[in-house]
Every structure is written in structure tokens, then in C-alpha cells.
Coordinates of C-alpha atoms in Angstrom, one line a residue:
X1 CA 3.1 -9.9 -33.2
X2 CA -0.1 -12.0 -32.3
X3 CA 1.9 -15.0 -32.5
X4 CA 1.8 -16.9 -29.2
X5 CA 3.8 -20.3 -29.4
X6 CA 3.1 -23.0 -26.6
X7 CA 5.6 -21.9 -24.2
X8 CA 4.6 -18.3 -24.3
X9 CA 0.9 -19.4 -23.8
X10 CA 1.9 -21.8 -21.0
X11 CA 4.1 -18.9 -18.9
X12 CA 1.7 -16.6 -19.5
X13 CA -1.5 -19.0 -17.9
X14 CA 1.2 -20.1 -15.5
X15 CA 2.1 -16.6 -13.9
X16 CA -1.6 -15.7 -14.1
X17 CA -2.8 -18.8 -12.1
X18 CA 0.0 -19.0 -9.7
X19 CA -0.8 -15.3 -8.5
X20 CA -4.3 -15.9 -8.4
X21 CA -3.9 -18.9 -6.1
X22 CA -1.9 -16.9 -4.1
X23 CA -4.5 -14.1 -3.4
X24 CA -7.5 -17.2 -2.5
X25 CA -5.7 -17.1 0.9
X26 CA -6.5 -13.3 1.6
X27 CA -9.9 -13.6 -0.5
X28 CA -11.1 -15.9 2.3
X29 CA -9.9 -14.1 5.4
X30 CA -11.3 -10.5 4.0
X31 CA -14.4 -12.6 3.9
X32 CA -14.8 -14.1 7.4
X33 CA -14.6 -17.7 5.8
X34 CA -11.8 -20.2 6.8
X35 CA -9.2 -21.2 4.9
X36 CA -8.5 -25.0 5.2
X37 CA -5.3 -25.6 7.6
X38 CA -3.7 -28.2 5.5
X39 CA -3.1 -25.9 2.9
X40 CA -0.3 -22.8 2.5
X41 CA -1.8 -19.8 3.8
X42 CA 0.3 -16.8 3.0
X43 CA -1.9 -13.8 3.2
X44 CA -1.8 -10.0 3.2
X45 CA -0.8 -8.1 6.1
X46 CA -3.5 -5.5 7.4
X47 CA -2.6 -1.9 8.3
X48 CA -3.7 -0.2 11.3
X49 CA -6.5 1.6 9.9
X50 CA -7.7 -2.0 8.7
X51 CA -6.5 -4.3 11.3
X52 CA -7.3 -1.8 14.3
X53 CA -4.1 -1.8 16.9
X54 CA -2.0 0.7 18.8
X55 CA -0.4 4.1 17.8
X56 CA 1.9 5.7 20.8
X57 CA 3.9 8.7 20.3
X58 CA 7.0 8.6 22.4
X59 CA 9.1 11.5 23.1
X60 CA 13.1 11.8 24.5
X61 CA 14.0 14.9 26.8
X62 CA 17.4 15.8 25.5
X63 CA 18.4 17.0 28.9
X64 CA 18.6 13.6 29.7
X65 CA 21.5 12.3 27.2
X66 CA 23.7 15.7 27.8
X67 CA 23.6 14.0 31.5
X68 CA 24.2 10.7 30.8
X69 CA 27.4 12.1 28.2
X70 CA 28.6 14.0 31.5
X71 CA 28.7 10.6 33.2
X72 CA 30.2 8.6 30.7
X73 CA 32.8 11.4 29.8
X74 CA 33.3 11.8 33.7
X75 CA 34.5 7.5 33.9
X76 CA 36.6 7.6 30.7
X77 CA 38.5 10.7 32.0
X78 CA 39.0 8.9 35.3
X79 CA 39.8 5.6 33.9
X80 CA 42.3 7.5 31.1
X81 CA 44.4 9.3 33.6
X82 CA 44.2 6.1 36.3
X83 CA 45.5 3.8 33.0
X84 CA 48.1 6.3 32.0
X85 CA 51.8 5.3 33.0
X86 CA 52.9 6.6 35.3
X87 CA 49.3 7.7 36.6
X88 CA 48.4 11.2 36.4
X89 CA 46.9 12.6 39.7
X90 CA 43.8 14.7 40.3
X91 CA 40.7 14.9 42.1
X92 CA 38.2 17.5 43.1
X93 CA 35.7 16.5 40.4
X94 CA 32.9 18.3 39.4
X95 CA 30.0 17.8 37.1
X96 CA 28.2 21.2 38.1
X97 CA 26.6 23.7 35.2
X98 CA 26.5 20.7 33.0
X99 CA 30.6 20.7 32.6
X100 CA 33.1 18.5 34.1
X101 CA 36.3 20.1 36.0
X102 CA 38.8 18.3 37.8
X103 CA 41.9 19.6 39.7
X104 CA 45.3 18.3 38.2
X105 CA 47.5 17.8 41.5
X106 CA 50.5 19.1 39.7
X107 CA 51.4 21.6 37.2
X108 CA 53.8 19.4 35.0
X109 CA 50.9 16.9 34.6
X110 CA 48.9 19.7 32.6
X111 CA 50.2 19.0 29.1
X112 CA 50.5 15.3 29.5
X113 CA 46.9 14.7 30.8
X114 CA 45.5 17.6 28.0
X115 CA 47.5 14.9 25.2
X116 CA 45.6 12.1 27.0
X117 CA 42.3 13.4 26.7
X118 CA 42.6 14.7 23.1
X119 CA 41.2 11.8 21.6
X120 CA 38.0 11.8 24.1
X121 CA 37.1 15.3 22.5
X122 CA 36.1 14.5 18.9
X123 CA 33.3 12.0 18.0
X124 CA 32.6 10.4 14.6
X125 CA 33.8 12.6 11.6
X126 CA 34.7 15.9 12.2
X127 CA 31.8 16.9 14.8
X128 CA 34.3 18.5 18.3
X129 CA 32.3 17.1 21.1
X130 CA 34.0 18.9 24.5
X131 CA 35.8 22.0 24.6
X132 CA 38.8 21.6 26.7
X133 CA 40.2 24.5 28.9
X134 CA 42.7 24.8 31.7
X135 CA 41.8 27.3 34.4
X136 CA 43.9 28.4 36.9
X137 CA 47.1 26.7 35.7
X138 CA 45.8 23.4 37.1
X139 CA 42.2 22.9 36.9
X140 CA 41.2 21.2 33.3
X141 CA 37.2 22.1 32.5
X142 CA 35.8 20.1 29.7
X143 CA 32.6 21.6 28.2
X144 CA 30.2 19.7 25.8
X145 CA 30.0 21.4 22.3
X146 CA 26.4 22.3 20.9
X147 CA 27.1 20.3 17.7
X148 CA 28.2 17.6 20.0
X149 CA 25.1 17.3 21.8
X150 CA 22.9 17.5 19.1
X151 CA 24.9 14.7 17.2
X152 CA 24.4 12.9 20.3
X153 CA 20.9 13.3 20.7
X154 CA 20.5 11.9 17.1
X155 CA 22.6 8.9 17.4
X156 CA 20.6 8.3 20.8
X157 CA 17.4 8.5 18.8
X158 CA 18.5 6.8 15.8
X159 CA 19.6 3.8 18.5
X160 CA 15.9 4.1 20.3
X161 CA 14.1 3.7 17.1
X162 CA 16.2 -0.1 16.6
X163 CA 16.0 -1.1 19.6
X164 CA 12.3 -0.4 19.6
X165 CA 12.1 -2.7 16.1
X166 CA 13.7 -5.4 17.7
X167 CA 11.4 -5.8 21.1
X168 CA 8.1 -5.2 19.0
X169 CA 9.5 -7.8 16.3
X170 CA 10.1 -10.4 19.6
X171 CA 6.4 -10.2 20.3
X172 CA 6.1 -11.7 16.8
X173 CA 4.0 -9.0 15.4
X174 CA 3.6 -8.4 11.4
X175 CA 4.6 -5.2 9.7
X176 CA 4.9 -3.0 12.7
X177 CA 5.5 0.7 12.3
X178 CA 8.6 2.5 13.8
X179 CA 9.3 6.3 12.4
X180 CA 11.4 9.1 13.7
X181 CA 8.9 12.3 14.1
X182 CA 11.4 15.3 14.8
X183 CA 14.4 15.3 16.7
X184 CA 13.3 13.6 19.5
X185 CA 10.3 12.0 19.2
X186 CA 9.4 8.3 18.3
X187 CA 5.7 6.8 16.0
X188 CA 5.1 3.2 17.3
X189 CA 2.4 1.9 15.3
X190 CA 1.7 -2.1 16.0
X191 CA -1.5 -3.5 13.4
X192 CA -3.4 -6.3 15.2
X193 CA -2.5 -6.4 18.6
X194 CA -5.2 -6.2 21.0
X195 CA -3.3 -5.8 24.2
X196 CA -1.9 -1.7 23.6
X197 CA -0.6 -1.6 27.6
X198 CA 1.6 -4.7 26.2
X199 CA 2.9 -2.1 23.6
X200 CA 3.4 1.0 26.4
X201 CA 5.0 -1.2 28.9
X202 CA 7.1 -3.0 25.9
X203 CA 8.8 -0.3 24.9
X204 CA 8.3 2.4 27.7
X205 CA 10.8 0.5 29.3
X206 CA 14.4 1.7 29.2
X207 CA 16.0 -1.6 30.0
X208 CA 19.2 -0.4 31.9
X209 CA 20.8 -3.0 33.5
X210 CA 23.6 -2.4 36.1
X211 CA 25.2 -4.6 38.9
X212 CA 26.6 -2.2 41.3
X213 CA 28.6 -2.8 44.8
X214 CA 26.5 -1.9 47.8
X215 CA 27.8 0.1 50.4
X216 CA 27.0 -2.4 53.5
X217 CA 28.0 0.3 55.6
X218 CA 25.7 3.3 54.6
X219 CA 23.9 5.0 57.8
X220 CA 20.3 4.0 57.6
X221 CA 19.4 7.2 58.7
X222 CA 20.7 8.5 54.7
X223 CA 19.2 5.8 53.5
X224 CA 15.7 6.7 54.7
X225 CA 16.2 10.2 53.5
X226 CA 18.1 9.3 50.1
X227 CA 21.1 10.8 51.1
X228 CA 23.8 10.2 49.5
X229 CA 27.9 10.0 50.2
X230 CA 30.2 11.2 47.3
X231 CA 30.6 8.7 44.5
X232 CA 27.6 7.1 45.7
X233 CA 24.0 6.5 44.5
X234 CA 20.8 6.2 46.5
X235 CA 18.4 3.4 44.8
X236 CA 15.2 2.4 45.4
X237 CA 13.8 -1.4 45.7
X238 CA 11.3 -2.2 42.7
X239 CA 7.9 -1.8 43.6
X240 CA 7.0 -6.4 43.4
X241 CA 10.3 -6.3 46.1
X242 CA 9.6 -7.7 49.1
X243 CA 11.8 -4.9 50.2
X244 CA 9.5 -2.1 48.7
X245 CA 9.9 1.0 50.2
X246 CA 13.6 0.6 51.6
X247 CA 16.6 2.2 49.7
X248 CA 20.1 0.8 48.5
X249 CA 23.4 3.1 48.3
X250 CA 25.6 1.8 45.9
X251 CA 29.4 2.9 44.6
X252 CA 28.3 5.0 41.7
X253 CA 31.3 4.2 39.5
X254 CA 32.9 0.5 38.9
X255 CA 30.4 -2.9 38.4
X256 CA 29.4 -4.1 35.1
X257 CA 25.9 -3.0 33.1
X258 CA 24.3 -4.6 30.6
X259 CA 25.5 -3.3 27.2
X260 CA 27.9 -6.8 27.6
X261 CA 24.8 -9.1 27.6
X262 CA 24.4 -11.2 24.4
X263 CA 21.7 -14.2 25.8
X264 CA 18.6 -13.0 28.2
X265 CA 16.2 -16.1 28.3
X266 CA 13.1 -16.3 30.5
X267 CA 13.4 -19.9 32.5
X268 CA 12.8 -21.1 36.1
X269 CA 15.5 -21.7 38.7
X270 CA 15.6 -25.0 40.8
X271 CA 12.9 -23.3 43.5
X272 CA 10.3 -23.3 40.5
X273 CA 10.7 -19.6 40.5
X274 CA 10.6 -17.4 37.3
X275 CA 14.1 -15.9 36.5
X276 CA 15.9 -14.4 33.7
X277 CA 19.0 -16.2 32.5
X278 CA 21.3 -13.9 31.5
X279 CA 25.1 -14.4 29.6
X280 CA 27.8 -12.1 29.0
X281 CA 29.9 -11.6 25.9
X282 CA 33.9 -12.5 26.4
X283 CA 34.6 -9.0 27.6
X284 CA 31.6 -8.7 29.9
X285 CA 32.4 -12.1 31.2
X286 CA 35.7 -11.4 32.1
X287 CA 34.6 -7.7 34.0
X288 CA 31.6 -9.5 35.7
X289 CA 34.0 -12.6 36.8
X290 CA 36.9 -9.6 38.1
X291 CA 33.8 -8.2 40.1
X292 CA 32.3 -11.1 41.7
X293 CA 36.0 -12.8 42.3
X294 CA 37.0 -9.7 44.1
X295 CA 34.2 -9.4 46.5
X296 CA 33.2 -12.7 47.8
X297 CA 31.1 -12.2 50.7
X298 CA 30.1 -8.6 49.9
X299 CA 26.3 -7.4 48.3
X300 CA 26.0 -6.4 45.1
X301 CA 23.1 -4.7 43.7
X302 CA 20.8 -5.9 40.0
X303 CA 19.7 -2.2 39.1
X304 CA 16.9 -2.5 36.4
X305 CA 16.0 1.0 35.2
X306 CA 17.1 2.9 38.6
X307 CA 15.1 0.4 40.8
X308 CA 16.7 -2.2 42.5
X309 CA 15.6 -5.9 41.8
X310 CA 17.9 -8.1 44.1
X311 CA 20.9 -7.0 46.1
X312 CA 22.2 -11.0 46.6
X313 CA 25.4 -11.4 48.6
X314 CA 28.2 -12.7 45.9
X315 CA 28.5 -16.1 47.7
X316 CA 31.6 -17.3 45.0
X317 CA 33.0 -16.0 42.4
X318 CA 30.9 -16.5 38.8
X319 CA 33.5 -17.2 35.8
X320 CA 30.9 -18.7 33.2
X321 CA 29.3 -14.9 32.5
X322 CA 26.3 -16.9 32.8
X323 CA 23.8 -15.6 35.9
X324 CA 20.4 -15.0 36.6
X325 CA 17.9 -12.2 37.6
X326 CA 15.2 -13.2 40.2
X327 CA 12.3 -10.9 41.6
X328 CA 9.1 -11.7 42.0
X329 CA 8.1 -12.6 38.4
X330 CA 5.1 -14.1 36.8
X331 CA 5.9 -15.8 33.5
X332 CA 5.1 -13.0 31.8
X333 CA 7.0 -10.6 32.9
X334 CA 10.2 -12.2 33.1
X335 CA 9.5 -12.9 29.2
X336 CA 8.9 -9.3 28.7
X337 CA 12.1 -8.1 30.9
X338 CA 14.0 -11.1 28.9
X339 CA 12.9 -9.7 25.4
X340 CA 13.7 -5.9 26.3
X341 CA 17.4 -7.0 27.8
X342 CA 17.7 -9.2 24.7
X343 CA 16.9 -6.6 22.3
X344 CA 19.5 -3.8 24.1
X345 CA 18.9 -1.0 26.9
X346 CA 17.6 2.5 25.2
X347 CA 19.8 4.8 25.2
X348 CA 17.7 7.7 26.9
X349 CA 14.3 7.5 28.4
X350 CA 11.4 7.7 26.5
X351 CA 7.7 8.9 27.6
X352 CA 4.6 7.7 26.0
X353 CA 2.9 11.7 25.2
X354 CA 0.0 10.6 22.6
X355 CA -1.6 7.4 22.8
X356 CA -4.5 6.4 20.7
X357 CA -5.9 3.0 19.9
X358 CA -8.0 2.4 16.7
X359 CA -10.8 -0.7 17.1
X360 CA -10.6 -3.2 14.6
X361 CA -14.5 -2.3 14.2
X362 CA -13.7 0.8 12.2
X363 CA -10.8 -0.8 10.4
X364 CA -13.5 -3.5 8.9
X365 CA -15.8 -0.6 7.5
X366 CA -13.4 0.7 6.3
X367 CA -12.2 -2.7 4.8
X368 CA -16.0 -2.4 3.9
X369 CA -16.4 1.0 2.0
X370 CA -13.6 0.2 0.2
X371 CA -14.7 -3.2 -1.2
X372 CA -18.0 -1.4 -1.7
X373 CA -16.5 1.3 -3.5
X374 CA -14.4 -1.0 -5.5
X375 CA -17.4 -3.3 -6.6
X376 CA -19.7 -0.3 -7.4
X377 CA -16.6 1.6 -10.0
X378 CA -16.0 -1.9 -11.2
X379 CA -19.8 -2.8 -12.2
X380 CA -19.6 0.7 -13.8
X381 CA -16.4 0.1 -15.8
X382 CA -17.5 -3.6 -17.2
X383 CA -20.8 -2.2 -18.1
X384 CA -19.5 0.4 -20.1
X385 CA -16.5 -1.2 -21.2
X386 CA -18.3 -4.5 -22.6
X387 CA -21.0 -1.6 -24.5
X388 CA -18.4 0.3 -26.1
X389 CA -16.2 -2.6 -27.4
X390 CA -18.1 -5.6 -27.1
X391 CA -15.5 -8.8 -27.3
X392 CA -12.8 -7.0 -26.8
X393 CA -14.6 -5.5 -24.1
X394 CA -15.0 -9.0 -22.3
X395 CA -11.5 -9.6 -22.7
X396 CA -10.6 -6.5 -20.8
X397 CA -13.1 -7.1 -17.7
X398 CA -11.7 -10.8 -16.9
X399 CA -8.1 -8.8 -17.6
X400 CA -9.1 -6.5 -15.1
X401 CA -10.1 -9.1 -12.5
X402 CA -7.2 -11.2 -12.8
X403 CA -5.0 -8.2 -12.4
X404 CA -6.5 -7.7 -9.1
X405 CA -6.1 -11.3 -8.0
X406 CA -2.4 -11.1 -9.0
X407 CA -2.2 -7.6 -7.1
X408 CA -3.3 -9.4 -3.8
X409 CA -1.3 -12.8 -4.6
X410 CA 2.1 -10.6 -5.1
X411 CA 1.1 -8.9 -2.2
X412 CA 0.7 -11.9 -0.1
X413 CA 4.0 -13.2 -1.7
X414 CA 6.2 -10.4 -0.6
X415 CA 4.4 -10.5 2.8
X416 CA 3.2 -6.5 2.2
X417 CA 1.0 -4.7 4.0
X418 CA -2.6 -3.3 3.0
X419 CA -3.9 0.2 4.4
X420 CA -6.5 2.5 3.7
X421 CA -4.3 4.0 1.0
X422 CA -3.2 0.8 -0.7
X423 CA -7.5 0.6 -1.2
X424 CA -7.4 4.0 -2.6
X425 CA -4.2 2.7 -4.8
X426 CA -6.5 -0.2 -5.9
X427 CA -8.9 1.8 -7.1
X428 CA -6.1 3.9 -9.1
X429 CA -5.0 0.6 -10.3
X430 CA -8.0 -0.7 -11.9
X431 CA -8.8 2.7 -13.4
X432 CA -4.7 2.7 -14.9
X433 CA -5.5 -0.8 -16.7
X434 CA -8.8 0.5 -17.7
X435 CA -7.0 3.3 -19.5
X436 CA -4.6 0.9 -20.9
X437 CA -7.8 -1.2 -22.8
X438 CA -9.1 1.9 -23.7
X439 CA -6.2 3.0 -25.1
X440 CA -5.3 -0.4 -27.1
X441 CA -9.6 -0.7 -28.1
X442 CA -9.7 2.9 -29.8
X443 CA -6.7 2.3 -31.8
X444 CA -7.6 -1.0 -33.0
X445 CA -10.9 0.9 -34.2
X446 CA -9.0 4.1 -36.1
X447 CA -6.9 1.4 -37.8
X448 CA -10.0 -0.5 -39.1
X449 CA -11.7 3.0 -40.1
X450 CA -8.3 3.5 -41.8
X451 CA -8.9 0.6 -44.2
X452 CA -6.8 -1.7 -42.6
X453 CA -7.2 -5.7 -42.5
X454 CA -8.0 -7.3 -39.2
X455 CA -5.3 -8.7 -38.5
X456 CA -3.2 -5.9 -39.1
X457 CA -5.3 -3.4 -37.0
X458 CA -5.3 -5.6 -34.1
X459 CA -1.4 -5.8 -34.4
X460 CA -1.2 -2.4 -35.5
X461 CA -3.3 -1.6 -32.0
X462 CA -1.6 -3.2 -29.7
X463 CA 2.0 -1.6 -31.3
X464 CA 0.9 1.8 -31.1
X465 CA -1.0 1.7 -28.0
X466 CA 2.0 0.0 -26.1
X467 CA 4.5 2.2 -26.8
X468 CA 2.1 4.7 -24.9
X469 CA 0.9 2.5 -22.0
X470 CA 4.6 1.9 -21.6
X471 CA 5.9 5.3 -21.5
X472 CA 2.4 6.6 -18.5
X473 CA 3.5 3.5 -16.8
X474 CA 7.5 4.6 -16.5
X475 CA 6.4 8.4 -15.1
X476 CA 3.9 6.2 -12.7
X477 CA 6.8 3.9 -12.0
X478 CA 9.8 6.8 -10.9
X479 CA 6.4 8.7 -8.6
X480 CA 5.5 5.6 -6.9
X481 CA 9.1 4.7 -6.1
X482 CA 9.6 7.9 -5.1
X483 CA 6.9 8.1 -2.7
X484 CA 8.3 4.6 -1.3
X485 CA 12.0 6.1 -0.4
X486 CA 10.7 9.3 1.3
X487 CA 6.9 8.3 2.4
X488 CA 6.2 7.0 5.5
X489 CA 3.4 4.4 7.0
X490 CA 0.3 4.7 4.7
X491 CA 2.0 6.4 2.3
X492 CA 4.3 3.5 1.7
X493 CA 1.5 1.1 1.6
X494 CA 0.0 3.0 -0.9
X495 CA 3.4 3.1 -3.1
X496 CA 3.3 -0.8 -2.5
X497 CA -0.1 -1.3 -4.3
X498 CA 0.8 1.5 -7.1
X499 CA 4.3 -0.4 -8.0
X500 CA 2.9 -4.0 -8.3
X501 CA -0.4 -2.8 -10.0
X502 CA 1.4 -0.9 -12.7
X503 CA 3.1 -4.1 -13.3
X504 CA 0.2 -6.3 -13.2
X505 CA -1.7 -4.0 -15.1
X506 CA 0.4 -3.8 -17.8
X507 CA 0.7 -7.7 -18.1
X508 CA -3.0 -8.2 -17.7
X509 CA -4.2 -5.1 -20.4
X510 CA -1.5 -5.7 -23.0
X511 CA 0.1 -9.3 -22.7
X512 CA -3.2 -11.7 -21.5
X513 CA -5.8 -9.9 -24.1
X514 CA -3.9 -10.4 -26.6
X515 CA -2.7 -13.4 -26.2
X516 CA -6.8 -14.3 -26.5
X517 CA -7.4 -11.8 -29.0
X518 CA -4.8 -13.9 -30.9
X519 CA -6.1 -17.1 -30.1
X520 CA -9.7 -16.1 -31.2
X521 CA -8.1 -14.4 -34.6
X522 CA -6.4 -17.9 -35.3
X523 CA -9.6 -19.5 -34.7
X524 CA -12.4 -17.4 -36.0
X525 CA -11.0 -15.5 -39.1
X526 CA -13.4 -13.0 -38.7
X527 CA -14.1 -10.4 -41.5
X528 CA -14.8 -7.5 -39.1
X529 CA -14.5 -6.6 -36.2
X530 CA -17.4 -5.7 -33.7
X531 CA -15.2 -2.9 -31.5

């Protein structure tokens, strides 16, 4: 057992040294000093309460997606019954007490456009969405379900929380985090980044984008007052508009939006202006050629997030789905609109209700009083470990550094974050492979008080002791994973550092000392043993 041949020696040193070089990267940033550029630099990622960033709480008002589901439900039973062949009539739609009702214009259409809306009633699985009734022998009223709404209010959230990952990703920033707190409310957490207004307007923004026809021919006078004509839509010009302060009305059904786009690129048009580039998938494409091909010579409107950008006249007709978004935009903001188109419109509206920004002042003392803490219970441990077992108690105190190096080098490695926790799960660490020497010293020492040769009570030790180690390391193991799948944030970081110390721990206390405990056996031949 305390053979070590030449390969086993050489992995072992090799793993040991690799990690540690790994972790000289961190070692230098935690300690203000620079790192020479030439050189790989892969370091660990700082939480918030280390790094100092942003923390916003959003929140969703469901209200708002049983509206939007009225809309959308209100097109596809227009476009349904328009498609159908032959056609089936109706008209006086409403969308009043939060239900749709239309007016079939004949009686024998009744079955056939209740067997055309069927499928519109029933959403993923087996959730029933609307509740469809006929009133009055003509008059169909669909009425959203409760499970229906709530399914829906989940998906919209579940859809928020990724497209939210994908804009704070485009800003480049390292281990953001993105939770779901409730049923409708959203923790944005971005380490590092020293701009938080960045952050709000980021992901405050809905990024809904619609090109809707303009009605040339609205009265000014309802304009002014936001007045609108049935299927019509009164829209404001954006605020950095020349046109600020004047309204648009625009066909409320029809034009394209943006859920087609697959390219939105910040760039410059041939005036030296700052545009958005925009491109639409094959389908889009095609719908946003139909549109522009149909109405040469008439206005449409760009609609960003109810505001209107640009209503340009549609001078010829666009077939490359390619286009571009003008307004009044610095460089940076069409790079913001362009990541929040690129990374998909949110689903429902979200509003910033907590905000709180933590200063990267108290994140380094914490840093700090964790380092502190560390190097105090360290000093203690070595002290009392190298009195009680002399030797063998050396060979656990440079086991016990080394395991934190490889701790941080792994760390670095997998590109993990460190928080306040993972500190705390540090400390825990060192403490586990401190147990672990303990564990492997005291049986060396009953085995020797047992009469036993050297050799065979340091074998004997580390046999008996192992099996022990192993098994606290496997419970250890199945809690840390555990807090990993259903922690969150911190908790998770902390689950990090527990799962690669109890690794490196058990490498470092059983494998590395006695790999030297062998080496000086082979050398020495001591009699005794001073443990």
C-alpha cells in the first residue's frame, strides 16, 4: 500500500502543480498585484457580495398577459374564420370583461366555426385555455380558463427570465445571476458592473417591436386627444423624436412585429447616422415584403415598446427582409436597442420594485475578514497539528495548503464563482481535511501502541482511516449536490466550494501524505515513529 512507482509519483506531482499554477492567477488579483499579460490568466469569478454590483428585483402584473392573450386570441379567431373555405362571416367583436364575443352572421355557420376554433382552446398538455359558449343562437363568447391564465403567466415568466440571460450575457458580463422569486417576479443580480442604470435600462426594456400601417387620414383633432377609430391605435412619438409630443393612429391588426427578427446589428447608414440593421427570418421576410409591396407610397409606423420611432413613407417595396431602424441614436443606444431586439422582446412588462447596489468597498472587507479569518484558523490548525504529530504533522499543513491552491485553480478552471459563502465553504474545507489527518495520525498511533511495526501501522493507518474519510466524504458529497440542484445564488456558490474541496481534500490528506510518508519510510527506515 505505500508503494508509489514513478508514474503514480509523477501524476500525483503533476495534478498537484498544474492546479496550483492555476490558482497563482487569482492569488495575484485577490492581492492587488498584476499578473504579467503575456501569460494565461484564468481566474475566479467574484460574487456580488465580493465583487460589489447590482441587484434589481423586477416584477410582472399578470393583468397584463391575460390582455395581451385576449389580443392574440382575438387575431387568430379572425384570421381562422377569414382562412376557412368558404369564409365564415361575423363581426361585432368585443373584447369587453376580459372575454372575446363575436356575432356569427348566420346560424348554419355556428357548428362549423365552433369545429374551427376547437383547436385554439387547449394549450400544451391537457391545461383548457378558453371556454367556448354560444349565446343567443349566434353569438360565440370565448372566456379564458383560470388554469389557462396561470399556465400562461408562467410560460411568460419562464420566457422573461431567458430573455433577460441572454441581454445581460451580450454586455459580456461573468456569472450573472437570473432567479424566478414567486410567480411573477424576477432576481437580476450582475457581479462587477459599475454602471447599475445600464442594468435597469437593459432589461427594463420590453423590446416590442411592431411595423404597423398608419392611418394618413386620421382627424388631427383625435389625434391630439388620443382618440381613437375602431381597429385603431393611438401611439405616441418617442421622447429623442423630433416629433415628440405628436401622436400616430395606426390599423391595430395586420403589419409584422418582431418575434420574425433573427440579425439586429448596431451600424451607421450612409448619412453617418447610428441605425439598427435589422433581418428577418424566411417567414418574416416574406410578411414584411407582402406589406411593404402592397403599400408603396403609404406610411408605416416602427413601434418600439408603444412609442413610435419613425413612421417613414414605404418608398419601394423591401424583398431582402433586411431594413433599418433610425431615431436619434448615440452609439450607445442603438447598441443597447440592438442587443435587447437580438436577444427577443419580453413577453409582458416588467417593473424594476427593489433596487439595491452593493459597493465593491464592502465586498473587499469582506474579501478581507475572510482571508483574515482563514489565516488566523489556519495558524491555529498547523500550530497544533505540527505539536500533536510532529512529521506527520508537517506533512498535513503543506497537504492543507496545496488543497487550497488546487481549490482556487479548479475554481478558476471551471470558470466558478466565489461568494461570501464559498469563504465560509473554505473554511469548512480546510477544517474537513484537517479531520481527515487527524483521523489517518491517531490510527497510525493506536496501531503502534498495538505493537505493530512501522511500516505496518502506517499502512494499517491509512487503510482504516480511509475507508472512514471516504464514507463522511460520500454523505458530504449527496448534501453539497443537493444544495447545488435546489439552492440558489450564494447558496450555489457555496455548494461549488464544498464539492471540489471534498475532492481535493481527500486527494491532498490521504493520497499526497502518503505518497511522502512513503518516500520518507523507503528512505529513512526509522525504528519509531515520533506521532
Amino acid at each position: 500500500m505505500l508503494d508509489f512507482p514513478l508514474w503514480k509519483r509523477g501524476w500525483f506531482w503533476g495534478l498537484t502543480l498544474a492546479l496550483t499554477a492555476l490558482a497563482l492567477p487569482s492569488i495575484f488579483s485577490l492581492s492587488g498585484a498584476r499578473w504579467p499579460a503575456a501569460l494565461p490568466d484564468p481566474e475566479v469569478n467574484l460574487g456580488l457580495d465580493l465583487a460589489g454590483g447590482s441587484h434589481i428585483l423586477l416584477e410582472a402584473d399578470p393583468t397584463e398577459v391575460a390582455v395581451q392573450r385576449l389580443r392574440n386570441m382575438e387575431e387568430s379567431v379572425r384570421s381562422t374564420l377569414r382562412r376557412a373555405e368558404p369564409a365564415v362571416s361575423f363581426g361585432d367583436v368585443s373584447t369587453a370583461e376580459g372575454r372575446l364575443s363575436f356575432m356569427v352572421q348566420s346560424v348554419a355557420d355556428v357548428d362549423r366555426a365552433r369545429s374551427l376554433l376547437e383547436p385554439l382552446l387547449n394549450g400544451e398538455g391537457l391545461v383548457r385555455e378558453w371556454n367556448l359558449t354560444v349565446v343567443d343562437e349566434t353569438r360565440i363568447v370565448l372566456t379564458p380558463t383560470e388554469a389557462g391564465l396561470e399556465a400562461a403567466v408562467n410560460a411568460a415568466m419562464d420566457s422573461s427570465q431567458d430573455v433577460i440571460d441572454r441581454r445581460i450575457n451580450a454586455l459580456g458580463t461573468r456569472e450573472p445571476t437570473i432567479i424566478r422569486q414567486g410567480e411573477n417576479r424576477i432576481v437580476v443580480q450582475v457581479p462587477g458592473l459599475e454602471d447599475p442604470d445600464q442594468v435597469k435600462e437593459l432589461v427594463g426594456r420590453t423590446a416590442k417591436l411592431e411595423f404597423k400601417l398608419v392611418n394618413e387620414n386620421a382627424l388631427q383633432t383625435d389625434l391630439a386627444q388620443g382618440i381613437a377609430e375602431p381597429g385603431q391605435q393611438i401611439f405616441p412619438y418617442a421622447p429623442d423624436s423630433p416629433f415628440f409630443g405628436q401622436n400616430v393612429a395606426v390599423y391595430r391588426l395586420g403589419g409584422i412585429d418582431g418575434g420574425s427578427l433573427i440579425r439586429a446589428q448596431a451600424s451607421r447608414n450612409q448619412d453617418n447616422e447610428d441605425v439598427v440593421v435589422i433581418q428577418f427570418d424566411q417567414q418574416g421576410g416574406n410578411r414584411f415584403a407582402k406589406l411593404t409591396s402592397e403599400n408603396v407610397g403609404k406610411q408605416f409606423a416602427i413601434v418600439l415598446d408603444g412609442e413610435v420611432i419613425s413612421a417613414p413613407v414605404i418608398n419601394d417595396r423591401i424583398l431582402s427582409g433586411v431594413s433599418e431602424i433610425s431615431g436619434s441614436f448615440t452609439p450607445e443606444s442603438a447598441q443597447q436597442l440592438a442587443i435587447s431586439l437580438q436577444s427577443g422582446a419580453l413577453p409582458v412588462d416588467l417593473t424594476v420594485v427593489e433596487e439595491r447596489t452593493v459597493g465593491p468597498d464592502l465586498g473587499a472587507e469582506s474579501i478581507r475578514l475572510g482571508l483574515l479569518a482563514m489565516l488566523v484558523g489556519s495558524i491555529a490548525v498547523v500550530t497544533l497539528m505540527i505539536a500533536s504529530y510532529g512529521r506527520f504533522g508537517v506533512y498535513a499543513t503543506i497537504a492543507l495548503i496545496f488543497n487550497v491552491l488546487m481549490i482556487l485553480g479548479i475554481m478558476a478552471l471551471m470558470n466558478t464563482t466565489l461568494t461570501l459563502p464559498g469563504i465560509a465553504g473554505f473554511v469548512l474545507t480546510i477544517g474537513a481535511a484537517v479531520d481527515a489527518n487527524v483521523l489517518i495520525n491517531e490510527r497510525i498511533r493506536e496501531e503502534r501502541k498495538r505493537g505493530r511495526r512501522v511500516i505496518a501501522a502506517v499502512e494499517n493507518g491509512y487503510r482504516e482511516a480511509s475507508r472512514a474519510i471516504f464514507d463522511a466524504n460520500i454523505t458530504n458529497f449527496i448534501a453539497g449536490v443537493l444544495l447545488f440542484m435546489f439552492g440558489t445564488g450564494p447558496i450555489r456558490g457555496f455548494a461549488v466550494v464544498l464539492i471540489i474541496g471534498l475532492f481535493t481534500s481527500v486527494f491532498t490528506a490521504v493520497s499526497l501524505t502518503r505518497m511522502w510518508v512513503a518516500g520518507w519510510l523507503r528512505r529513512t527506515r526509522p525504528q519509531d515513529l515520533n506521532i
